[in-house]
JSON list of C-alpha atoms in Angstrom, two decimals:
[
{"chain": "N", "resi": 1, "resn": "UNK", "atom": "CA", "xyz": [48.04, 132.47, -147.95]},
{"chain": "N", "resi": 2, "resn": "UNK", "atom": "CA", "xyz": [51.26, 134.07, -146.81]},
{"chain": "N", "resi": 3, "resn": "UNK", "atom": "CA", "xyz": [52.11, 133.68, -143.16]},
{"chain": "N", "resi": 4, "resn": "UNK", "atom": "CA", "xyz": [53.48, 137.22, -143.08]},
{"chain": "N", "resi": 5, "resn": "UNK", "atom": "CA", "xyz": [52.60, 140.38, -144.98]},
{"chain": "N", "resi": 6, "resn": "UNK", "atom": "CA", "xyz": [55.22, 143.12, -145.34]},
{"chain": "N", "resi": 7, "resn": "UNK", "atom": "CA", "xyz": [53.72, 146.41, -146.50]},
{"chain": "N", "resi": 8, "resn": "UNK", "atom": "CA", "xyz": [55.82, 149.42, -147.46]},
{"chain": "N", "resi": 9, "resn": "UNK", "atom": "CA", "xyz": [53.89, 152.67, -147.68]},
{"chain": "N", "resi": 10, "resn": "UNK", "atom": "CA", "xyz": [55.72, 155.43, -149.53]},
{"chain": "N", "resi": 11, "resn": "UNK", "atom": "CA", "xyz": [52.91, 157.97, -149.59]},
{"chain": "N", "resi": 12, "resn": "UNK", "atom": "CA", "xyz": [51.47, 160.31, -147.00]},
{"chain": "N", "resi": 13, "resn": "UNK", "atom": "CA", "xyz": [49.29, 163.38, -147.32]},
{"chain": "N", "resi": 14, "resn": "UNK", "atom": "CA", "xyz": [50.83, 163.87, -150.77]},
{"chain": "N", "resi": 15, "resn": "UNK", "atom": "CA", "xyz": [48.90, 160.81, -152.10]},
{"chain": "N", "resi": 16, "resn": "UNK", "atom": "CA", "xyz": [46.15, 160.24, -149.54]},
{"chain": "N", "resi": 17, "resn": "UNK", "atom": "CA", "xyz": [44.29, 157.43, -151.29]},
{"chain": "N", "resi": 18, "resn": "UNK", "atom": "CA", "xyz": [47.42, 155.33, -151.76]},
{"chain": "N", "resi": 19, "resn": "UNK", "atom": "CA", "xyz": [48.42, 156.02, -148.16]},
{"chain": "N", "resi": 20, "resn": "UNK", "atom": "CA", "xyz": [45.03, 155.07, -146.80]},
{"chain": "N", "resi": 21, "resn": "UNK", "atom": "CA", "xyz": [44.94, 151.89, -148.89]},
{"chain": "N", "resi": 22, "resn": "UNK", "atom": "CA", "xyz": [48.23, 150.70, -147.43]},
{"chain": "N", "resi": 23, "resn": "UNK", "atom": "CA", "xyz": [47.17, 151.35, -143.84]},
{"chain": "N", "resi": 24, "resn": "UNK", "atom": "CA", "xyz": [43.76, 149.76, -144.48]},
{"chain": "N", "resi": 25, "resn": "UNK", "atom": "CA", "xyz": [45.26, 146.59, -145.95]},
{"chain": "N", "resi": 26, "resn": "UNK", "atom": "CA", "xyz": [47.73, 146.36, -143.07]},
{"chain": "N", "resi": 27, "resn": "UNK", "atom": "CA", "xyz": [45.00, 146.80, -140.44]},
{"chain": "N", "resi": 28, "resn": "UNK", "atom": "CA", "xyz": [42.62, 144.33, -142.10]},
{"chain": "N", "resi": 29, "resn": "UNK", "atom": "CA", "xyz": [45.39, 141.75, -142.41]},
{"chain": "N", "resi": 30, "resn": "UNK", "atom": "CA", "xyz": [46.37, 142.22, -138.76]},
{"chain": "N", "resi": 31, "resn": "UNK", "atom": "CA", "xyz": [42.74, 141.89, -137.69]},
{"chain": "N", "resi": 32, "resn": "UNK", "atom": "CA", "xyz": [42.49, 138.71, -139.76]},
{"chain": "N", "resi": 33, "resn": "UNK", "atom": "CA", "xyz": [45.35, 137.10, -137.88]},
{"chain": "N", "resi": 34, "resn": "UNK", "atom": "CA", "xyz": [48.05, 137.65, -140.50]},
{"chain": "N", "resi": 35, "resn": "UNK", "atom": "CA", "xyz": [51.47, 138.66, -139.18]},
{"chain": "N", "resi": 36, "resn": "UNK", "atom": "CA", "xyz": [52.00, 142.22, -140.44]},
{"chain": "N", "resi": 37, "resn": "UNK", "atom": "CA", "xyz": [55.07, 144.37, -140.79]},
{"chain": "N", "resi": 38, "resn": "UNK", "atom": "CA", "xyz": [54.20, 147.92, -141.90]},
{"chain": "N", "resi": 39, "resn": "UNK", "atom": "CA", "xyz": [57.07, 150.07, -143.16]},
{"chain": "N", "resi": 40, "resn": "UNK", "atom": "CA", "xyz": [56.73, 153.86, -143.14]},
{"chain": "N", "resi": 41, "resn": "UNK", "atom": "CA", "xyz": [58.86, 155.44, -145.85]},
{"chain": "N", "resi": 42, "resn": "UNK", "atom": "CA", "xyz": [58.86, 158.72, -147.76]},
{"chain": "N", "resi": 43, "resn": "UNK", "atom": "CA", "xyz": [56.09, 161.05, -146.68]},
{"chain": "N", "resi": 44, "resn": "UNK", "atom": "CA", "xyz": [54.43, 158.36, -144.55]},
{"chain": "N", "resi": 45, "resn": "UNK", "atom": "CA", "xyz": [57.43, 158.66, -142.22]},
{"chain": "N", "resi": 46, "resn": "UNK", "atom": "CA", "xyz": [55.65, 161.55, -140.48]},
{"chain": "N", "resi": 47, "resn": "UNK", "atom": "CA", "xyz": [53.00, 159.14, -139.17]},
{"chain": "N", "resi": 48, "resn": "UNK", "atom": "CA", "xyz": [55.59, 157.63, -136.83]},
{"chain": "N", "resi": 49, "resn": "UNK", "atom": "CA", "xyz": [55.32, 160.82, -134.75]},
{"chain": "N", "resi": 50, "resn": "UNK", "atom": "CA", "xyz": [52.66, 161.22, -132.06]},
{"chain": "N", "resi": 51, "resn": "UNK", "atom": "CA", "xyz": [49.57, 163.03, -133.32]},
{"chain": "N", "resi": 52, "resn": "UNK", "atom": "CA", "xyz": [50.56, 163.14, -137.00]},
{"chain": "N", "resi": 53, "resn": "UNK", "atom": "CA", "xyz": [48.15, 160.38, -138.07]},
{"chain": "N", "resi": 54, "resn": "UNK", "atom": "CA", "xyz": [45.28, 162.41, -136.55]},
{"chain": "N", "resi": 55, "resn": "UNK", "atom": "CA", "xyz": [46.07, 165.24, -138.99]},
{"chain": "N", "resi": 56, "resn": "UNK", "atom": "CA", "xyz": [45.45, 162.96, -141.99]},
{"chain": "N", "resi": 57, "resn": "UNK", "atom": "CA", "xyz": [42.03, 163.31, -143.63]},
{"chain": "N", "resi": 58, "resn": "UNK", "atom": "CA", "xyz": [40.44, 161.36, -146.45]},
{"chain": "N", "resi": 59, "resn": "UNK", "atom": "CA", "xyz": [36.66, 161.28, -146.97]},
{"chain": "N", "resi": 60, "resn": "UNK", "atom": "CA", "xyz": [35.04, 157.86, -146.60]},
{"chain": "N", "resi": 61, "resn": "UNK", "atom": "CA", "xyz": [38.24, 156.31, -145.21]},
{"chain": "N", "resi": 62, "resn": "UNK", "atom": "CA", "xyz": [38.83, 154.80, -141.79]},
{"chain": "N", "resi": 63, "resn": "UNK", "atom": "CA", "xyz": [40.66, 157.18, -139.45]},
{"chain": "N", "resi": 64, "resn": "UNK", "atom": "CA", "xyz": [44.41, 156.71, -139.85]},
{"chain": "N", "resi": 65, "resn": "UNK", "atom": "CA", "xyz": [45.08, 156.71, -136.08]},
{"chain": "N", "resi": 66, "resn": "UNK", "atom": "CA", "xyz": [42.70, 153.74, -135.68]},
{"chain": "N", "resi": 67, "resn": "UNK", "atom": "CA", "xyz": [44.38, 151.83, -138.50]},
{"chain": "N", "resi": 68, "resn": "UNK", "atom": "CA", "xyz": [47.85, 152.54, -137.12]},
{"chain": "N", "resi": 69, "resn": "UNK", "atom": "CA", "xyz": [46.80, 151.51, -133.61]},
{"chain": "N", "resi": 70, "resn": "UNK", "atom": "CA", "xyz": [45.40, 148.26, -135.00]},
{"chain": "N", "resi": 71, "resn": "UNK", "atom": "CA", "xyz": [48.69, 147.39, -136.66]},
{"chain": "N", "resi": 72, "resn": "UNK", "atom": "CA", "xyz": [50.72, 148.40, -133.60]},
{"chain": "N", "resi": 73, "resn": "UNK", "atom": "CA", "xyz": [48.53, 146.20, -131.39]},
{"chain": "N", "resi": 74, "resn": "UNK", "atom": "CA", "xyz": [49.30, 142.96, -133.20]},
{"chain": "N", "resi": 75, "resn": "UNK", "atom": "CA", "xyz": [51.97, 143.67, -135.79]},
{"chain": "N", "resi": 76, "resn": "UNK", "atom": "CA", "xyz": [55.13, 145.63, -136.28]},
{"chain": "N", "resi": 77, "resn": "UNK", "atom": "CA", "xyz": [55.61, 149.19, -137.53]},
{"chain": "N", "resi": 78, "resn": "UNK", "atom": "CA", "xyz": [59.00, 150.30, -138.80]},
{"chain": "N", "resi": 79, "resn": "UNK", "atom": "CA", "xyz": [60.22, 153.73, -139.81]},
{"chain": "N", "resi": 80, "resn": "UNK", "atom": "CA", "xyz": [62.85, 153.76, -142.55]},
{"chain": "N", "resi": 81, "resn": "UNK", "atom": "CA", "xyz": [66.25, 154.83, -141.22]},
{"chain": "N", "resi": 82, "resn": "UNK", "atom": "CA", "xyz": [67.08, 157.19, -144.10]},
{"chain": "N", "resi": 83, "resn": "UNK", "atom": "CA", "xyz": [63.57, 158.65, -144.17]},
{"chain": "N", "resi": 84, "resn": "UNK", "atom": "CA", "xyz": [63.80, 159.36, -140.45]},
{"chain": "N", "resi": 85, "resn": "UNK", "atom": "CA", "xyz": [67.22, 160.97, -140.81]},
{"chain": "N", "resi": 86, "resn": "UNK", "atom": "CA", "xyz": [66.06, 163.22, -143.67]},
{"chain": "N", "resi": 87, "resn": "UNK", "atom": "CA", "xyz": [63.24, 164.46, -141.45]},
{"chain": "N", "resi": 88, "resn": "UNK", "atom": "CA", "xyz": [65.41, 164.66, -138.31]},
{"chain": "N", "resi": 89, "resn": "UNK", "atom": "CA", "xyz": [63.23, 162.07, -136.56]},
{"chain": "N", "resi": 90, "resn": "UNK", "atom": "CA", "xyz": [64.95, 160.03, -133.87]},
{"chain": "N", "resi": 91, "resn": "UNK", "atom": "CA", "xyz": [63.96, 157.01, -131.81]},
{"chain": "N", "resi": 92, "resn": "UNK", "atom": "CA", "xyz": [63.00, 159.29, -128.92]},
{"chain": "N", "resi": 93, "resn": "UNK", "atom": "CA", "xyz": [60.51, 161.11, -131.18]},
{"chain": "N", "resi": 94, "resn": "UNK", "atom": "CA", "xyz": [58.43, 158.19, -132.44]},
{"chain": "N", "resi": 95, "resn": "UNK", "atom": "CA", "xyz": [55.27, 156.59, -131.12]},
{"chain": "N", "resi": 96, "resn": "UNK", "atom": "CA", "xyz": [55.89, 153.80, -128.62]},
{"chain": "N", "resi": 97, "resn": "UNK", "atom": "CA", "xyz": [56.24, 150.53, -130.48]},
{"chain": "N", "resi": 98, "resn": "UNK", "atom": "CA", "xyz": [57.65, 152.01, -133.70]},
{"chain": "N", "resi": 99, "resn": "UNK", "atom": "CA", "xyz": [61.17, 150.89, -134.51]},
{"chain": "N", "resi": 100, "resn": "UNK", "atom": "CA", "xyz": [63.66, 152.50, -136.89]},
{"chain": "N", "resi": 101, "resn": "UNK", "atom": "CA", "xyz": [65.44, 150.16, -139.31]},
{"chain": "N", "resi": 102, "resn": "UNK", "atom": "CA", "xyz": [66.98, 150.22, -142.75]},
{"chain": "N", "resi": 103, "resn": "UNK", "atom": "CA", "xyz": [66.78, 148.57, -146.14]},
{"chain": "N", "resi": 104, "resn": "UNK", "atom": "CA", "xyz": [68.70, 145.48, -145.06]},
{"chain": "N", "resi": 105, "resn": "UNK", "atom": "CA", "xyz": [65.99, 144.61, -142.52]},
{"chain": "N", "resi": 106, "resn": "UNK", "atom": "CA", "xyz": [63.25, 145.33, -145.07]},
{"chain": "N", "resi": 107, "resn": "UNK", "atom": "CA", "xyz": [64.87, 143.02, -147.62]},
{"chain": "N", "resi": 108, "resn": "UNK", "atom": "CA", "xyz": [65.34, 140.26, -145.02]},
{"chain": "N", "resi": 109, "resn": "UNK", "atom": "CA", "xyz": [61.66, 140.47, -144.11]},
{"chain": "N", "resi": 110, "resn": "UNK", "atom": "CA", "xyz": [60.41, 140.75, -147.69]},
{"chain": "N", "resi": 111, "resn": "UNK", "atom": "CA", "xyz": [62.27, 137.71, -149.05]},
{"chain": "N", "resi": 112, "resn": "UNK", "atom": "CA", "xyz": [61.66, 135.37, -146.12]},
{"chain": "N", "resi": 113, "resn": "UNK", "atom": "CA", "xyz": [59.78, 132.15, -146.82]},
{"chain": "N", "resi": 114, "resn": "UNK", "atom": "CA", "xyz": [56.02, 132.47, -146.39]},
{"chain": "N", "resi": 115, "resn": "UNK", "atom": "CA", "xyz": [56.09, 136.25, -146.83]},
{"chain": "N", "resi": 116, "resn": "UNK", "atom": "CA", "xyz": [54.23, 138.45, -149.30]},
{"chain": "N", "resi": 117, "resn": "UNK", "atom": "CA", "xyz": [55.50, 142.00, -149.79]},
{"chain": "N", "resi": 118, "resn": "UNK", "atom": "CA", "xyz": [53.38, 144.91, -151.06]},
{"chain": "N", "resi": 119, "resn": "UNK", "atom": "CA", "xyz": [54.49, 148.44, -151.84]},
{"chain": "N", "resi": 120, "resn": "UNK", "atom": "CA", "xyz": [52.09, 151.37, -151.95]}
]
C-alpha cells in the first residue's frame, strides 16, 4: 500500500458524483491512517471557501463538509494556484488549513516514492 495518497479533484457541483467520490476516498484514506493530500482544482476550488461545501448536495452521499473536515484534520488540502486566481480567491479567503500551491508542488507530491496519485 502507498504511504501517501495524492488526490486531485477537478469536479464540483458540475459533476457531483465524481466530486463526492474524490472527497469520500480522501476521507476514508485519512481515517485509515494513510497520509492524504487532497488537491482542489477546477470547480472544486470553490470548496476551499468557508461555507461552500455545505451548499453541495448529493443524495445518499456523506456530507461534503464532514469529508473535508476529516481530510483537514489529518491530511493536507491544497487549492490550485491558477484555479484560485481565475476565481479571484486569495489566501485570506480560504478555510483555515487550506494552502494554495501550483502544478510544480502537485508533480513533486505525485511522483514521490511511496505515493499513489488519483485524479477525479
